[in-house]
Short mmCIF file of C-alpha atoms in Angstrom, two decimals:
data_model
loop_
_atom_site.label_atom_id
_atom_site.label_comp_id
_atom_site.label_asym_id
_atom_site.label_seq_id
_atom_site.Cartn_x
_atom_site.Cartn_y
_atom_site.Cartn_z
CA UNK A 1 -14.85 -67.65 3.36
CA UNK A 2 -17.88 -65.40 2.51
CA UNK A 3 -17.05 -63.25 -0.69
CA UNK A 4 -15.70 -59.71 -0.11
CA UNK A 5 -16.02 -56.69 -3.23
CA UNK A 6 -13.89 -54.83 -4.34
CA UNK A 7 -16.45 -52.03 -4.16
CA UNK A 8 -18.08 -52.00 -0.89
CA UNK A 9 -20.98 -50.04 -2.02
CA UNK A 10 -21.86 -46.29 0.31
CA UNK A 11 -25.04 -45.56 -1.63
CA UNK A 12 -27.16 -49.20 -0.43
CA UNK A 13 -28.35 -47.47 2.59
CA UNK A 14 -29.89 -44.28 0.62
CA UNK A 15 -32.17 -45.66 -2.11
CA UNK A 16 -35.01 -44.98 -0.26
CA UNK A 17 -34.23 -41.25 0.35
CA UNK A 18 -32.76 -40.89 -3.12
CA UNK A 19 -35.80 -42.30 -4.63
CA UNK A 20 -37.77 -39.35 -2.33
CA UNK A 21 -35.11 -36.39 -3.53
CA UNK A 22 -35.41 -36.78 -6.88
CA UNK A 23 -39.15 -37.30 -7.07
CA UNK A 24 -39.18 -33.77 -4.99
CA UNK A 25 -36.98 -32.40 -7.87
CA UNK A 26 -39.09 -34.04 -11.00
CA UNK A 27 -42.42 -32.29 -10.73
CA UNK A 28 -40.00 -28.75 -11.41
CA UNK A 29 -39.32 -29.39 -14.70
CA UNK A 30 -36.09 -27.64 -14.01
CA UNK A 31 -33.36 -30.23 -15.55
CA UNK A 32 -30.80 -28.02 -16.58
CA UNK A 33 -28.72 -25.46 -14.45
CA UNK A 34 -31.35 -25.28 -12.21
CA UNK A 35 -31.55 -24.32 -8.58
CA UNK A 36 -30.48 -27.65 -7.43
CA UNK A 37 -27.06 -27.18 -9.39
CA UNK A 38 -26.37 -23.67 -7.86
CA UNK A 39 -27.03 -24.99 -4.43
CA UNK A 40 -24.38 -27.82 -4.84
CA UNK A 41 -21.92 -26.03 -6.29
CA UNK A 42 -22.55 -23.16 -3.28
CA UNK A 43 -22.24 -26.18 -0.85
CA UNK A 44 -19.53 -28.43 -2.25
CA UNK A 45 -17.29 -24.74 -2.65
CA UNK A 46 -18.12 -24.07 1.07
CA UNK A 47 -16.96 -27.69 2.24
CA UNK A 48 -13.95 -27.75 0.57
CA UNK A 49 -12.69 -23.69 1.50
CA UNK A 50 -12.86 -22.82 -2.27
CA UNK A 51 -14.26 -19.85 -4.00
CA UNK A 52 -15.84 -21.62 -7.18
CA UNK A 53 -17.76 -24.85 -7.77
CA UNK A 54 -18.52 -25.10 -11.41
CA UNK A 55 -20.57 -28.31 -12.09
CA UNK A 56 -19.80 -30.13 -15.49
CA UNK A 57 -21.28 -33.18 -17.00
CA UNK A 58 -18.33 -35.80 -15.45
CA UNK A 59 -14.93 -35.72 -14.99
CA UNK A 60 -12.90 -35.98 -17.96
CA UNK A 61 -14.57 -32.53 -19.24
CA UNK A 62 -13.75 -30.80 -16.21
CA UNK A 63 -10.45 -31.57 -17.14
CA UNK A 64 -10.40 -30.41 -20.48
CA UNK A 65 -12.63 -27.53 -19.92
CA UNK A 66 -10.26 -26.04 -17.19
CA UNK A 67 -7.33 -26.31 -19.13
CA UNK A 68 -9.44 -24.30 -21.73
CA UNK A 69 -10.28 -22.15 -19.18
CA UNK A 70 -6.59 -21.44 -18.13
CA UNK A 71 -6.13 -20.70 -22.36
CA UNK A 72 -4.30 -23.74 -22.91
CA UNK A 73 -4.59 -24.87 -26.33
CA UNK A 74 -2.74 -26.31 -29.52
CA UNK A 75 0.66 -25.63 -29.46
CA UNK A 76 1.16 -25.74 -25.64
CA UNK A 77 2.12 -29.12 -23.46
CA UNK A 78 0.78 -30.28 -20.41
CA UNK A 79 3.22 -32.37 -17.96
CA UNK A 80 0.75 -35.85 -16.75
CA UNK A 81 1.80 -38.89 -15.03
CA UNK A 82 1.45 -42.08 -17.27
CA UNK A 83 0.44 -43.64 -14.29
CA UNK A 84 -3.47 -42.66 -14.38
CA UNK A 85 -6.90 -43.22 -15.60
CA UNK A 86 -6.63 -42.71 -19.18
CA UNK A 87 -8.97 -39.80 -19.02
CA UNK A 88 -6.57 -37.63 -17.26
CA UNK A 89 -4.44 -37.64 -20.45
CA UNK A 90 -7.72 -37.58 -23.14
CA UNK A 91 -8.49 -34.25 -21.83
CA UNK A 92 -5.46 -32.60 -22.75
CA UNK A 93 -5.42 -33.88 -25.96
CA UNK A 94 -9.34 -32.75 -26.74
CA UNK A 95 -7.91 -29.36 -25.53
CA UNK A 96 -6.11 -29.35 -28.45
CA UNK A 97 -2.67 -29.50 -26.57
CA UNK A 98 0.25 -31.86 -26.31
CA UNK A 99 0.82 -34.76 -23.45
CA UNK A 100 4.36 -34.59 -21.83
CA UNK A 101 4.31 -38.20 -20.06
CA UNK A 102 6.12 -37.72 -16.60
CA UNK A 103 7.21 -40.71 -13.87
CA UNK A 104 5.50 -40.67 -10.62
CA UNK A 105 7.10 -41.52 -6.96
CA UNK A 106 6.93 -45.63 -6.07
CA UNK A 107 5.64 -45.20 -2.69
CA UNK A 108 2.91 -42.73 -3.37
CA UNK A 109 1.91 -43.01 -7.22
CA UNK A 110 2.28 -39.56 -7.59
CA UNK A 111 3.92 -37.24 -9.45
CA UNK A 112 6.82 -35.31 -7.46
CA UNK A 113 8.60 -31.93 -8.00
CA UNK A 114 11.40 -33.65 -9.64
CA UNK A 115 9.72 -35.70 -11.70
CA UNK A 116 7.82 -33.01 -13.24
CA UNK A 117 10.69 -31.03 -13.34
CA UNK A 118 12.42 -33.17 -15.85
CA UNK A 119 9.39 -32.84 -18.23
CA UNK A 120 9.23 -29.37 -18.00
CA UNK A 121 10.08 -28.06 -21.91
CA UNK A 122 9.87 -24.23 -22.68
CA UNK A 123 5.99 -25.20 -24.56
CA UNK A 124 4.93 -26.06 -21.30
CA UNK A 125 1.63 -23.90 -20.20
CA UNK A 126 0.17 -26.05 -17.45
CA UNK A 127 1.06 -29.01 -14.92
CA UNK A 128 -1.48 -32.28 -14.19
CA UNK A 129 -1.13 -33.69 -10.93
CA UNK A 130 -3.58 -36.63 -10.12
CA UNK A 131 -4.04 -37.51 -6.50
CA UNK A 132 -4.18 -41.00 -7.80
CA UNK A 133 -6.30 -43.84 -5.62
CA UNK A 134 -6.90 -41.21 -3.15
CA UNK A 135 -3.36 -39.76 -1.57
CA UNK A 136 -3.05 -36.11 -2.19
CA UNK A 137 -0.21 -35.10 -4.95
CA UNK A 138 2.10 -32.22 -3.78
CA UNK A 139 0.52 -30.02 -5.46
CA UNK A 140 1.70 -26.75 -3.45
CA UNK A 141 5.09 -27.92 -4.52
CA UNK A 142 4.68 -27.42 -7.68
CA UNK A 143 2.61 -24.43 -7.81
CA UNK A 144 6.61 -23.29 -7.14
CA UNK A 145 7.57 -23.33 -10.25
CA UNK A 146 5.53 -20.84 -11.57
CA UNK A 147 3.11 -22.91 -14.40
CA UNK A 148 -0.37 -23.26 -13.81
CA UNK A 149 -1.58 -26.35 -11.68
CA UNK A 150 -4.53 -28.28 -12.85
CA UNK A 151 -5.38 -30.72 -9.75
CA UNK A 152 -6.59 -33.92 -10.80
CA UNK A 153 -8.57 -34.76 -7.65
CA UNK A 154 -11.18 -37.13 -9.33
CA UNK A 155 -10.36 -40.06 -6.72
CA UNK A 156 -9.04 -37.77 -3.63
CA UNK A 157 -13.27 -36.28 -2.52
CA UNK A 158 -12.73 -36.07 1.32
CA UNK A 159 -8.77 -35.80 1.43
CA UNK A 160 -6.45 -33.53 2.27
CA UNK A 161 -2.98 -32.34 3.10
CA UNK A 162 -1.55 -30.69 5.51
CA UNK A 163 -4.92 -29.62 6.91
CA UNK A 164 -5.81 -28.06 3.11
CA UNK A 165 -8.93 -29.91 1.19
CA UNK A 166 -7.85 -31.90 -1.93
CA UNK A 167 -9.17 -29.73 -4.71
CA UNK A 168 -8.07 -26.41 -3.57
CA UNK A 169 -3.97 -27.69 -3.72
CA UNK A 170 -3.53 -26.26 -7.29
CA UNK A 171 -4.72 -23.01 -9.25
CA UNK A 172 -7.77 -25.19 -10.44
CA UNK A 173 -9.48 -28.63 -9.58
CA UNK A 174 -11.25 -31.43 -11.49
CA UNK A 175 -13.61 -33.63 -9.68
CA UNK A 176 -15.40 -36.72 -10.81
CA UNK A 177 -18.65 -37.94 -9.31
CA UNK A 178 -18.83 -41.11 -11.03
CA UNK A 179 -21.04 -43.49 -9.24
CA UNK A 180 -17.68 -45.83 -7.80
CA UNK A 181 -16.16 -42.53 -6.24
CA UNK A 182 -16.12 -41.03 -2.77
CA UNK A 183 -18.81 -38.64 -3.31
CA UNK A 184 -20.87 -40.46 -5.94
CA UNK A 185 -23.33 -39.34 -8.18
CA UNK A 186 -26.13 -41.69 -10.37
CA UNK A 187 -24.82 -41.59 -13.53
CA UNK A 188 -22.12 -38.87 -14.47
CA UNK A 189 -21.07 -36.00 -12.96
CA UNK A 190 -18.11 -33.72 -12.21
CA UNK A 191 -16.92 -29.79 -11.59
CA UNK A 192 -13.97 -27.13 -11.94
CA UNK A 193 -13.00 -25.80 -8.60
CA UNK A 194 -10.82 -22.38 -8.26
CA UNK A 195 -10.65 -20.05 -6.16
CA UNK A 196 -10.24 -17.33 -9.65
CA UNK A 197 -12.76 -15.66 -10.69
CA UNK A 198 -12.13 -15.18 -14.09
CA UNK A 199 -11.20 -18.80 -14.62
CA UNK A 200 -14.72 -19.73 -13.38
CA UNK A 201 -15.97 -17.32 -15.57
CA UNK A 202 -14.58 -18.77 -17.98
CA UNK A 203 -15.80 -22.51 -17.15
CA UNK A 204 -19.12 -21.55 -16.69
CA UNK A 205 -19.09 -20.00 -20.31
CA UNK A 206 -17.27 -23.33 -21.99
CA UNK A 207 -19.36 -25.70 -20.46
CA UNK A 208 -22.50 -23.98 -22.04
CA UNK A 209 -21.30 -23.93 -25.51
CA UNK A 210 -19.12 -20.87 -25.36
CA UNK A 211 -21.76 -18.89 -23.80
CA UNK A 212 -23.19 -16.81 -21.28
CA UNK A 213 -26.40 -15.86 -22.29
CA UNK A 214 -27.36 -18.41 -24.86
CA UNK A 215 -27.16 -15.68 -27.68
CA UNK A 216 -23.84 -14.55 -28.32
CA UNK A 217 -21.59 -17.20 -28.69
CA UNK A 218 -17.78 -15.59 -27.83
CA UNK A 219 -15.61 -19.25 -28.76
CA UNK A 220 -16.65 -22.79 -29.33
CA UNK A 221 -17.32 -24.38 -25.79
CA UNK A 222 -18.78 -27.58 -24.66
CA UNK A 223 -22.19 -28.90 -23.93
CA UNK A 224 -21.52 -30.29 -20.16
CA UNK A 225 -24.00 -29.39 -17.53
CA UNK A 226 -24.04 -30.71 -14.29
CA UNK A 227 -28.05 -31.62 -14.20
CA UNK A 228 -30.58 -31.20 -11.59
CA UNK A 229 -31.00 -34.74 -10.93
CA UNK A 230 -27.74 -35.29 -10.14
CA UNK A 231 -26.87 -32.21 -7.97
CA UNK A 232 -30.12 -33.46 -5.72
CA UNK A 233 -28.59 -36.33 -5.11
CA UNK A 234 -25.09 -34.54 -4.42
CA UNK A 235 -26.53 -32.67 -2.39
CA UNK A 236 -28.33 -35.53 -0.40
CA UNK A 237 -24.79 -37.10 0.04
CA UNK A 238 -22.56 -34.62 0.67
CA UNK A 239 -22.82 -34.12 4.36
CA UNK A 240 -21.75 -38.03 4.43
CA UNK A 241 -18.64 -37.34 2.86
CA UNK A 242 -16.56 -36.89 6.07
CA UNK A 243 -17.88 -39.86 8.02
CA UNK A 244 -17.02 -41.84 4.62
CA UNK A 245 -13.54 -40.52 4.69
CA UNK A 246 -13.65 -41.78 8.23
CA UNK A 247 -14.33 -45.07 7.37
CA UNK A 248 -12.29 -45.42 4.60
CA UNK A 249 -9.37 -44.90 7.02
CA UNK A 250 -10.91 -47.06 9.73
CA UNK A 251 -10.68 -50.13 7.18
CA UNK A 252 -7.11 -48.99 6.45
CA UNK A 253 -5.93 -49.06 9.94
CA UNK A 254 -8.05 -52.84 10.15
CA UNK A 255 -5.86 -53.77 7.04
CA UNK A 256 -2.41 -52.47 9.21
CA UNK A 257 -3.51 -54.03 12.77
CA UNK A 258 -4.61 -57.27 11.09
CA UNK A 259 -1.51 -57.90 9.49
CA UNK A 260 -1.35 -57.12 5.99
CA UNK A 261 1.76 -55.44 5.83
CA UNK A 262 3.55 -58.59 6.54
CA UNK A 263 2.11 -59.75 3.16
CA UNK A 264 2.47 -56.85 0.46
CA UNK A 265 3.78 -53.25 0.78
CA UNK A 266 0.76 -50.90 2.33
CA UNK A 267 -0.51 -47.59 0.63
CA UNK A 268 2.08 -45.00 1.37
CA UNK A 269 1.03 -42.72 4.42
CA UNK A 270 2.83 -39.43 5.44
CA UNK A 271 2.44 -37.14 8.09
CA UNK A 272 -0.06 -34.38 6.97
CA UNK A 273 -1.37 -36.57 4.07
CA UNK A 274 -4.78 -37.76 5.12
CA UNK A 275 -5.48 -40.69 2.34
CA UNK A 276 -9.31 -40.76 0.92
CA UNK A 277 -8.27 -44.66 -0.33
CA UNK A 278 -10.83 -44.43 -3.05
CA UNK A 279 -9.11 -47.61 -3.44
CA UNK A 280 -6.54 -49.19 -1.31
CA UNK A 281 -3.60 -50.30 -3.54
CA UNK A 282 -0.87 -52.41 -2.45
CA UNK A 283 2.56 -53.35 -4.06
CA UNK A 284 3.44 -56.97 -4.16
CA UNK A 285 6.38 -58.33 -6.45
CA UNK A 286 4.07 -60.45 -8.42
CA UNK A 287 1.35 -58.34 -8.90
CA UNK A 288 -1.11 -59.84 -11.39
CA UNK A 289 -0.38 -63.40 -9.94
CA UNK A 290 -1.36 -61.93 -6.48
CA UNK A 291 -4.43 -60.16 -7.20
CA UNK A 292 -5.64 -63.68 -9.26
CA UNK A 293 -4.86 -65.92 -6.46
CA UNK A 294 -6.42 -63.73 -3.94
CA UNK A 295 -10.06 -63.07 -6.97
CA UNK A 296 -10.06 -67.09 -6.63
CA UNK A 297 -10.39 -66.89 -3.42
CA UNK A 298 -13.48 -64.87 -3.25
CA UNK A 299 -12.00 -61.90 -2.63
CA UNK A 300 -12.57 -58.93 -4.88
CA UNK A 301 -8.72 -57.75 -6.50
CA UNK A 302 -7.62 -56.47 -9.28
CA UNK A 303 -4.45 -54.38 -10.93
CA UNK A 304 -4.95 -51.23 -12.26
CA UNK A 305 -3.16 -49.00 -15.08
CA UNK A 306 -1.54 -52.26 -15.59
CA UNK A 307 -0.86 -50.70 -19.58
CA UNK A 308 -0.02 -47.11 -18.49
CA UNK A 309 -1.24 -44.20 -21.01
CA UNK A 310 2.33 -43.80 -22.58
CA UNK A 311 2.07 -47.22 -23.69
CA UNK A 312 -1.85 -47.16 -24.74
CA UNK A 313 -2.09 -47.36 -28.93
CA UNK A 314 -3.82 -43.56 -29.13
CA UNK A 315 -0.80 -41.86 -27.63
CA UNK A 316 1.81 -43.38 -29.65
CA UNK A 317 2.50 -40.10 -31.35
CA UNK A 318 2.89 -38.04 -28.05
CA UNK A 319 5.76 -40.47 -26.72
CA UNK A 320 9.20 -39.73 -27.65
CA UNK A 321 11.82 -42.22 -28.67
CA UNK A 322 13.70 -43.55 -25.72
CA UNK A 323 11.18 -42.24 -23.08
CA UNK A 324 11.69 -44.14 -20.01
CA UNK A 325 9.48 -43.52 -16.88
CA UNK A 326 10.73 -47.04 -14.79
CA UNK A 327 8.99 -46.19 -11.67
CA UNK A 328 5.64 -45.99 -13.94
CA UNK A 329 6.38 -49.43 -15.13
CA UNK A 330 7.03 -51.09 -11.66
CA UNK A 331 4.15 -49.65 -9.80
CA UNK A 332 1.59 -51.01 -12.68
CA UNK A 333 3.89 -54.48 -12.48
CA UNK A 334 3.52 -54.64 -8.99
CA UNK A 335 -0.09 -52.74 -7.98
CA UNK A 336 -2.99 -55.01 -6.75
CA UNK A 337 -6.24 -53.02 -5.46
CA UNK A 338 -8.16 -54.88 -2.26
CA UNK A 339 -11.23 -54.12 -1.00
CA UNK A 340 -12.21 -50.86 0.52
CA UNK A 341 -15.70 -49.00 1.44
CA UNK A 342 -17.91 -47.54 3.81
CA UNK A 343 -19.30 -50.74 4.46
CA UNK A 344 -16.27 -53.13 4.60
CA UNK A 345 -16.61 -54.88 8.43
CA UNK A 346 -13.74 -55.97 10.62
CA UNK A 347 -14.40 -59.64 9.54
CA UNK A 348 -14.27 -58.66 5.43
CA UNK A 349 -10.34 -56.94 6.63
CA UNK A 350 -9.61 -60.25 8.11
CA UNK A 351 -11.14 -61.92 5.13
CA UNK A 352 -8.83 -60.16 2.53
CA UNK A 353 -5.70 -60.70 4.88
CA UNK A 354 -5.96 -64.20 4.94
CA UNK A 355 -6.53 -64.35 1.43
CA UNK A 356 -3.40 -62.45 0.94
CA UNK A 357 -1.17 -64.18 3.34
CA UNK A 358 -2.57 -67.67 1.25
CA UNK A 359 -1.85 -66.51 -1.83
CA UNK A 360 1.48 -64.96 -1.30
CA UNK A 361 3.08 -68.16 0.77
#
């Protein structure tokens, strides 16, 4: 068997051009907040139906600067899945608020109305959704109960639900343009996406120190620009986005009509939901022994969140006694990502199948 990644990489088949953008940009001298950064945030706010693109320096400050934004701040608590990249949770605490660790649903790895209902405490200013590996979180749902909705959309670039673009589910978005993700990036990158005006305002003071002219100083902000570099090569990328999505859902399907399902439980699907599989994560009863026997084989697999944040050292003090989130602690038992990309073939899907249907006999 020939070895299959994890990460099949999109970006391969661009060096060349990328090489040519950012030598255009260069010769400028413009680094900083430049024309290239206005452009993308223009044309990433136009593909996704949103009002505001606000470019930061990466993802876990978008986070942090939009809960800012929204006036969250010590004293308050912010309702987040344990289940998550361990940034999602960082950023509320550099807000200067208070984690409120919620369970997520088993199928999808997202939070659900009733879940976050259960965490709601009268101190609660703002709700965390993350559309985690890619499947939108309801969002909309929970825009219903009245708190502001801060959508965590860092892995979900090219998905959507029910016909709306992740990132514009919630009152405000955080994207991530890390160089692994859907839209990538070559280095860090991220933005704050809202269709308010005033809470774009707002980010585009905090993520220049507090600032809007770089005189008067109104509150202590941030230094986290998206730079000119990076929004060239954004921009480059961008219009690739939905023939990614594409064939991120092509491989998907491959995984289904080769097999797989008769192996492991597949990533949840819905009507309306249309996945972005930044990674493609499947539930098998013995995760971690899975995703080892199928890495021997050649075949790129790993867990993920296996420690969720409630249990990570640095949040010890935000968990109460007795919390219990079970369906957290199954789905990071039991998750094993396989390999998904752009440039995954039919023969890689029958790769990984096999290797699955070995290891799991």
């Amino acid at each position: 068997m020939s070895p299959v990644p994890l990460f099949a990489s999109s970006l391969e088949p661009f060096h060349e051009r990328l090489a040519q953008r950012l030598a255009e940009v260069i010769p400028t001298e413009r680094f900083i907040l430049g024309p290239e950064v206005e452009a993308f945030e223009r044309e990433f706010a136009d593909y996704l139906g949103a009002r505001h693109c606000v470019g930061v320096a990466n993802g876990t400050d978008a986070i942090t600067i939009a809960l800012r934004a929204l006036g969250v701040g010590p004293g308050d608590e912010v309702v987040v899945p344990s289940f998550t990249f361990y940034a999602s949770v960082e950023a509320v605490v550099t807000a200067g608020a208070t984690p409120v660790f919620c369970d997520v649903d088993l199928e999808t790895f997202c939070v659900t109305r009733d879940t976050v209902e259960r965490a709601l405490t009268p101190r609660t200013r703002a709700l965390i959704p993350v559309d985690l590996f890619g499947y939108p979180a309801p969002a909309p749902e929970l825009r219903e109960l009245g708190l502001p909705v801060v959508e965590d959309a860092a892995q979900a670039a090219g998905g959507a639900l029910d016909g709306v673009k992740a990132g514009t589910l919630g009152d405000v978005a955080t994207f991530s343009f890390y160089p692994s993700k859907n839209l990538p990036c070559l280095g860090d990158g991220g933005a704050v996406v809202t269709d308010d005006d005033e809470i774009a305002e707002r980010t585009r003071e905090l993520r220049f120190h507090g600032s809007k002219d770089k005189r008067t100083f109104t509150e202590v902000g941030y230094n986290s620009r998206l730079d000119e570099l990076q929004a060239a090569a954004l921009r480059l990328l961008l219009p690739e986005l939905d023939s990614w999505s594409s064939a991120r859902r092509e491989v998907a399907d491959a995984y289904e009509r080769h097999g797989l399902a008769e192996h492991v439980a597949l990533p949840h699907s819905a009507a309306g939901a249309e996945h972005a599989y930044h990674l493609y994560v499947v539930r098998h009863p013995r995760g971690e022994e899975l995703a080892q026997a199928v890495a021997a084989r050649g075949v790129g697999a790993q867990g993920y969140y296996r420690r969720p944040v409630h249990r990570q050292p640095a949040m010890a003090r935000y968990v109460p006694d007795g919390l219990e989130l079970p369906a957290t602690d199954e789905v990071a038992r039991t998750n094993v990502a396989l390999p998904m990309g752009t440039q995954l073939s039919d023969d890689d899907v029958r790769e990984v199948v096999q290797a699955c249907a070995a290891a799991s006999a």
